[in-house]
PDB file of C-alpha atoms in Angstrom:
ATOM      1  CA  UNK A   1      14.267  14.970 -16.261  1.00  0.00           C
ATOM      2  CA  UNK A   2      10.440  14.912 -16.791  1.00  0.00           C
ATOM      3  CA  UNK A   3       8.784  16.011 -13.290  1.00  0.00           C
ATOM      4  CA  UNK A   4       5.201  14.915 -12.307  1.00  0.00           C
ATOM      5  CA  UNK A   5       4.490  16.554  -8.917  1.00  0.00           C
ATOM      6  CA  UNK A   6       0.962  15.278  -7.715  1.00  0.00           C
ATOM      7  CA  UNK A   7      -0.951  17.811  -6.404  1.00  0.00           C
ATOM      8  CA  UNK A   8      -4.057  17.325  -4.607  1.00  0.00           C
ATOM      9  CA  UNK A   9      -6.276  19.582  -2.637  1.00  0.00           C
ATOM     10  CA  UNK A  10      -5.345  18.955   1.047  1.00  0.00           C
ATOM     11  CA  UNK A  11      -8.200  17.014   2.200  1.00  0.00           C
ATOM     12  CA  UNK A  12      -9.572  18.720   5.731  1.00  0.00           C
ATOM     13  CA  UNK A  13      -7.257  20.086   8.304  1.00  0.00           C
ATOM     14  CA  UNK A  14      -4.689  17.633   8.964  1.00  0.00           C
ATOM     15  CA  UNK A  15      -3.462  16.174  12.736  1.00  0.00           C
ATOM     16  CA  UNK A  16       0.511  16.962  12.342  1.00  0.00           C
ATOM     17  CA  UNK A  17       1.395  13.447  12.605  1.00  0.00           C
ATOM     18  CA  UNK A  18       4.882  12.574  13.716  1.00  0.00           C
ATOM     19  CA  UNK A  19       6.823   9.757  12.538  1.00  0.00           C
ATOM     20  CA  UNK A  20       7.826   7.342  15.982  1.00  0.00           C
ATOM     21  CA  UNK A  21       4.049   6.656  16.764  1.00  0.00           C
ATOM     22  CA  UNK A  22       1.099   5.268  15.299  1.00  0.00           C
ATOM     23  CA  UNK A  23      -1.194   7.394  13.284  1.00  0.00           C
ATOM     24  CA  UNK A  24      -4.133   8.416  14.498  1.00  0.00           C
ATOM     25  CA  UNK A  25      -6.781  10.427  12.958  1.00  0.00           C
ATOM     26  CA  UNK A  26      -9.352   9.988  10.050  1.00  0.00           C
ATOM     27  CA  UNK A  27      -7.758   8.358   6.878  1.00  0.00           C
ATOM     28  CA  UNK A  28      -8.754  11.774   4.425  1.00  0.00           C
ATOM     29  CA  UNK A  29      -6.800  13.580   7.052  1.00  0.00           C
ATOM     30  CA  UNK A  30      -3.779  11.308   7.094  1.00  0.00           C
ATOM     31  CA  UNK A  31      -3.736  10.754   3.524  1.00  0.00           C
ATOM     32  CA  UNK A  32      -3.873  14.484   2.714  1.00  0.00           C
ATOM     33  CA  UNK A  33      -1.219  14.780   4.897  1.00  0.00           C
ATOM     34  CA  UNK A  34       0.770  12.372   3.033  1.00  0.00           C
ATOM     35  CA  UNK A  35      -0.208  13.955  -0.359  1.00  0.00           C
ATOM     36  CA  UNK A  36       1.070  17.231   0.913  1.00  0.00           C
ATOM     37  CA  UNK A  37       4.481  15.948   2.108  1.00  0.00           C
ATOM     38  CA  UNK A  38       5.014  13.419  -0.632  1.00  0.00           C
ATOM     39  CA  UNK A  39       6.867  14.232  -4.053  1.00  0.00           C
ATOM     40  CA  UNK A  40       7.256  11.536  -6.878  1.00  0.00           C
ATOM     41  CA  UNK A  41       9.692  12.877  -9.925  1.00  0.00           C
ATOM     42  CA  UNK A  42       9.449  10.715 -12.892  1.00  0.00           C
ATOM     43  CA  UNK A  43      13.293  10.594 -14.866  1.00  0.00           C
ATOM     44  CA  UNK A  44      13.631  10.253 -18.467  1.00  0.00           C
ATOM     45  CA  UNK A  45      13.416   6.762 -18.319  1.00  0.00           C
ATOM     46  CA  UNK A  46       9.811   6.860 -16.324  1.00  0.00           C
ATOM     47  CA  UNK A  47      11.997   5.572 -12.806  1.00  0.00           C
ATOM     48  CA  UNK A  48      10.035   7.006 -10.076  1.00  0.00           C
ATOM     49  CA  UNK A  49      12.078   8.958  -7.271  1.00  0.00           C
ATOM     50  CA  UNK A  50       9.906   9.360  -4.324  1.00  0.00           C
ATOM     51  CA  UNK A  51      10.828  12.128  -1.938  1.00  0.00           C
ATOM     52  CA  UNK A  52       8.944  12.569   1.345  1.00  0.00           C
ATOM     53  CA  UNK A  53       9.174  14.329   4.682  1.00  0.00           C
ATOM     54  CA  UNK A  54       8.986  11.934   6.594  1.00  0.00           C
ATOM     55  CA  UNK A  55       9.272   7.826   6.064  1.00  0.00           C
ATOM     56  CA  UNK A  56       6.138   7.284   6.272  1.00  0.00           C
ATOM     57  CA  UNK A  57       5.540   9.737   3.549  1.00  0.00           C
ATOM     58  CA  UNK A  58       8.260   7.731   1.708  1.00  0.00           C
ATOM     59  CA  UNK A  59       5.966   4.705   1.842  1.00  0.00           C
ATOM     60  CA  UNK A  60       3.299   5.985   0.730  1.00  0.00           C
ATOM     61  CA  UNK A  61       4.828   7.664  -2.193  1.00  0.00           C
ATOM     62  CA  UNK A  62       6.858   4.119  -2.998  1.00  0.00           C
ATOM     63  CA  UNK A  63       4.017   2.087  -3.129  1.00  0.00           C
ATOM     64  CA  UNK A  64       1.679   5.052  -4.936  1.00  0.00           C
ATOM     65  CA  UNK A  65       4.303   4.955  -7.570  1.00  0.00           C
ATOM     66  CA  UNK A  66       4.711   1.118  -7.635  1.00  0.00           C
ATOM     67  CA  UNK A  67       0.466   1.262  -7.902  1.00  0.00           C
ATOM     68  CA  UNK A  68       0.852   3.691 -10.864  1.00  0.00           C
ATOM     69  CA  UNK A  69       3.221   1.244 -12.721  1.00  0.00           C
ATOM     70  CA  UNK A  70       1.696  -1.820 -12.662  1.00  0.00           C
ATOM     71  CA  UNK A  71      -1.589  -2.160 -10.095  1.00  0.00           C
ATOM     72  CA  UNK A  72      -2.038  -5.243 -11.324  1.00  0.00           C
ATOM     73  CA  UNK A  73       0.807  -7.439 -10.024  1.00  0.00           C
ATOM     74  CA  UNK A  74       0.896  -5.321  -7.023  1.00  0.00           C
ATOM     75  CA  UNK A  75      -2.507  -6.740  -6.343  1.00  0.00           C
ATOM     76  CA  UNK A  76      -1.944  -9.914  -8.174  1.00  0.00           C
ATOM     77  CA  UNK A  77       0.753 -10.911  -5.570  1.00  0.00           C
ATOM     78  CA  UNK A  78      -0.828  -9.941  -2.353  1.00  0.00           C
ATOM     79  CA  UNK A  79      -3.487 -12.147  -3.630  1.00  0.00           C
ATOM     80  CA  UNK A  80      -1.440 -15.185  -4.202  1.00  0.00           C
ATOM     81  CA  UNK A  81       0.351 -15.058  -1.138  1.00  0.00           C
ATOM     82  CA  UNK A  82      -2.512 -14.980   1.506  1.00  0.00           C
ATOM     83  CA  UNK A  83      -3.978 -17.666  -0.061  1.00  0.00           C
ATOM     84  CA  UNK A  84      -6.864 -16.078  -2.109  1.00  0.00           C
ATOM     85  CA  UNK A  85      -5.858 -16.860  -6.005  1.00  0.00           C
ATOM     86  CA  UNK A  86      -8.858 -18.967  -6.498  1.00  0.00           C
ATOM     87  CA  UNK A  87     -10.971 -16.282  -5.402  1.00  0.00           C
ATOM     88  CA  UNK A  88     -10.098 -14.900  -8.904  1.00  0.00           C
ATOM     89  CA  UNK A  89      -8.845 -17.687 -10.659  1.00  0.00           C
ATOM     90  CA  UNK A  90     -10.913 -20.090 -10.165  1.00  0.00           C
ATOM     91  CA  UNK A  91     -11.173 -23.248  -8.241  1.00  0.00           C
ATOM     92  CA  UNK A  92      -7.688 -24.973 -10.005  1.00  0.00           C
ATOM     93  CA  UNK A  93      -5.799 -23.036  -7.857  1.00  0.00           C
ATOM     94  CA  UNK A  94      -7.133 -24.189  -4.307  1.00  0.00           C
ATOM     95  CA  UNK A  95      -4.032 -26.089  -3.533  1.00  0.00           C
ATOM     96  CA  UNK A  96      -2.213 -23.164  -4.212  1.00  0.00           C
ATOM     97  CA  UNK A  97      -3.840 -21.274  -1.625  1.00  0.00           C
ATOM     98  CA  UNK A  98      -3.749 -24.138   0.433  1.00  0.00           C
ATOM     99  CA  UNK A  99       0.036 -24.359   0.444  1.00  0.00           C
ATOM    100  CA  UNK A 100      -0.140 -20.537   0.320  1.00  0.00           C
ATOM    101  CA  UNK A 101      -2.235 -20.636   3.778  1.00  0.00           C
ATOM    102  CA  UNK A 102      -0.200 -22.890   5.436  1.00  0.00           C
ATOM    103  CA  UNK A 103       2.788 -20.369   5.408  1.00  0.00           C
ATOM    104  CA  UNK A 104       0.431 -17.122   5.528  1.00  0.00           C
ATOM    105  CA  UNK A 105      -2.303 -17.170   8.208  1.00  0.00           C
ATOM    106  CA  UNK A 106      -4.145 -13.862   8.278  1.00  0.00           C
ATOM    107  CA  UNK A 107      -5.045 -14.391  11.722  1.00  0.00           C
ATOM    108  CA  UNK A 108      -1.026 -15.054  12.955  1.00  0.00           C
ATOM    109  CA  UNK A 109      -0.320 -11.846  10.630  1.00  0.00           C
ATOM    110  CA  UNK A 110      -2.965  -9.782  11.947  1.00  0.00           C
ATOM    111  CA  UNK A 111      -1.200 -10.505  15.320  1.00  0.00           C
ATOM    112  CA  UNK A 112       1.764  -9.718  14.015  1.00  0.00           C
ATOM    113  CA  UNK A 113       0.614  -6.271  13.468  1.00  0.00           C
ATOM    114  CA  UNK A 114      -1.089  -6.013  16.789  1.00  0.00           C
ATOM    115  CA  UNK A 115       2.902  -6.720  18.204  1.00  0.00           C
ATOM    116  CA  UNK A 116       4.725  -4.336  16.180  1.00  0.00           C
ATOM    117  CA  UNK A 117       6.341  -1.577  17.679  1.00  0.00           C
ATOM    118  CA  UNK A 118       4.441   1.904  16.843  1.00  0.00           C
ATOM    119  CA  UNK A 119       7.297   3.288  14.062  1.00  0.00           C
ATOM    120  CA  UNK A 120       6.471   0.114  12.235  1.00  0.00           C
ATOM    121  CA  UNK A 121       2.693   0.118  12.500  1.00  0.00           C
ATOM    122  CA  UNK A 122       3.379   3.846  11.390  1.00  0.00           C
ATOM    123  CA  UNK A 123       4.676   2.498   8.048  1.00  0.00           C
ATOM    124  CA  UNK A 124       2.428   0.155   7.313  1.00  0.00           C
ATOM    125  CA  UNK A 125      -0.357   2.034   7.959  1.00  0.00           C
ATOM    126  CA  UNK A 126       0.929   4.498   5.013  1.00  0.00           C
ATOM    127  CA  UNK A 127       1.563   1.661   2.899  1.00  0.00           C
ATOM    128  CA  UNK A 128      -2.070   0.824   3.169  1.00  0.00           C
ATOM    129  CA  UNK A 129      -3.689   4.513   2.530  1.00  0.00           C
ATOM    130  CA  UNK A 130      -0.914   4.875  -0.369  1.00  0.00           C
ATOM    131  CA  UNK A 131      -2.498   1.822  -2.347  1.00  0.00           C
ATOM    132  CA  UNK A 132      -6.068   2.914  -1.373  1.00  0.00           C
ATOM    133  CA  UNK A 133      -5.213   6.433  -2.665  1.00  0.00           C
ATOM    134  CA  UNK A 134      -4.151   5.099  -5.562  1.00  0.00           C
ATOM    135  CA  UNK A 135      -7.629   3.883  -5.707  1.00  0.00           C
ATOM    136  CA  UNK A 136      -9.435   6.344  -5.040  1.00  0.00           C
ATOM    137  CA  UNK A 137      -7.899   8.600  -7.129  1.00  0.00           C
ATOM    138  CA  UNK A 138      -7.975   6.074  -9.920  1.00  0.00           C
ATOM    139  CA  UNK A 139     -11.543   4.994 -10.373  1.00  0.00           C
ATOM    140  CA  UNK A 140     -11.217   3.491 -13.875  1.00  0.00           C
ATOM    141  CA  UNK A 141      -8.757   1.078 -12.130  1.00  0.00           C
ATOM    142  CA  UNK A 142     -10.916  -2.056 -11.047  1.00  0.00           C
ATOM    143  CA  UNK A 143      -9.403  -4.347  -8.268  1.00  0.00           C
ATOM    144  CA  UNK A 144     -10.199  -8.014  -9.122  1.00  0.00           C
ATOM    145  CA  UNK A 145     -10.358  -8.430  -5.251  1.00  0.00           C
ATOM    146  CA  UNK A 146      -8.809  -6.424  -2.521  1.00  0.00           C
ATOM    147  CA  UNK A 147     -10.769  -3.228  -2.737  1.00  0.00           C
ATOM    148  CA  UNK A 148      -9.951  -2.031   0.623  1.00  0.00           C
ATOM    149  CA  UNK A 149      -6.117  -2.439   1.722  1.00  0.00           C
ATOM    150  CA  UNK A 150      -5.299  -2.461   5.714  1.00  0.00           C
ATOM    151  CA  UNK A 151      -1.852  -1.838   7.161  1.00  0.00           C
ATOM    152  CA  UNK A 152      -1.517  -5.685   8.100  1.00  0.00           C
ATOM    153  CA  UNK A 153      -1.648  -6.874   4.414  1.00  0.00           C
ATOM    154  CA  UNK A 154       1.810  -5.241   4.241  1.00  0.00           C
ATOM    155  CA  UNK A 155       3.187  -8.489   6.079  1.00  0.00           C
ATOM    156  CA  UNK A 156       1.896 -10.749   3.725  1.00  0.00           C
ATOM    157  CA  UNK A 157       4.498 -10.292   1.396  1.00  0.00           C
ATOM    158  CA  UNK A 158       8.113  -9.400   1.339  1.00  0.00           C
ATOM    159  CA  UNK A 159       9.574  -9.617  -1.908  1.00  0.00           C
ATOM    160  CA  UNK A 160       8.496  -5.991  -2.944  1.00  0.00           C
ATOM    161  CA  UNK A 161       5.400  -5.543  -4.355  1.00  0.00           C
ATOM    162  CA  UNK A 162       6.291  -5.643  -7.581  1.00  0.00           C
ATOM    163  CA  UNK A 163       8.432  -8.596  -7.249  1.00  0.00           C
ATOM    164  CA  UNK A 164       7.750 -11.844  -6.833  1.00  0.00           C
TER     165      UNK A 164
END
């Protein structure tokens, strides 16, 4: 089995966040504590395994790894379903995003987050820093729109992001 451990230099001292509330703290200080407690092992067949301390650290890790396979459609998908594909397609696909919008409304979702209980926002909140990582530490890689992921995008699709 062929193992890629990432290792980064941790970022600045780091808060000790917990699982069971939301994070708190300055994004270089969550995400290095994600990059310290996250593992991805690549198998023979290029499957990534994600192992992290906590699930939040899971998260991140998944959707790092998912960023590393195929950015791309990651992005691609998220774009499509809040209603943005013309954006970067052009203007044949406004009734797309108009059918898109009338099932995803930002605004609802963004309440949606507001609501969620504190494990959740937790989550999502690593979802968001593991794609904008991925970023970060990927500067040849040029979104064609999002170029700054929040924790509420998470919500906008649920078929995996790699799915769809």
């Amino acid at each position: 089995m062929k193992r890629l451990t990432y290792l980064f230099v941790l970022l600045a001292a780091c808060t000790g966040q917990q699982d069971g509330g939301e994070q708190t703290g300055a994004p270089a200080d969550r995400i290095g504590e994600h990059v310290k407690n996250t593992e991805i092992i690549r198998d023979g067949f290029g499957v990534a395994h994600v192992y992290g301390k906590t699930d939040s650290d899971a998260v991140f890790g998944m959707i790092y790894a998912q960023c590393e396979d195929d950015f791309n459609r990651v992005e691609m998908n998220f774009i499509n379903a809040m209603g943005r594909l013309a954006e970067v397609e052009g203007k044949d696909e406004l009734f797309r995003d108009l059918r898109m919008k009338l099932f995803i409304d930002p605004v609802e979702i963004k309440e949606l987050y507001a609501g969620s209980p504190d494990w959740l926002k937790t989550l999502m909140v690593a979802w968001a820093d593991g794609i904008n990582h991925y970023l970060a530490t990927h500067p040849e890689r040029t979104p064609k729109l999002i170029t700054e992921w929040e924790p509420w995008m998470a919500l906008c699709f649920s078929e995996g992001s790699i799915g769809g």
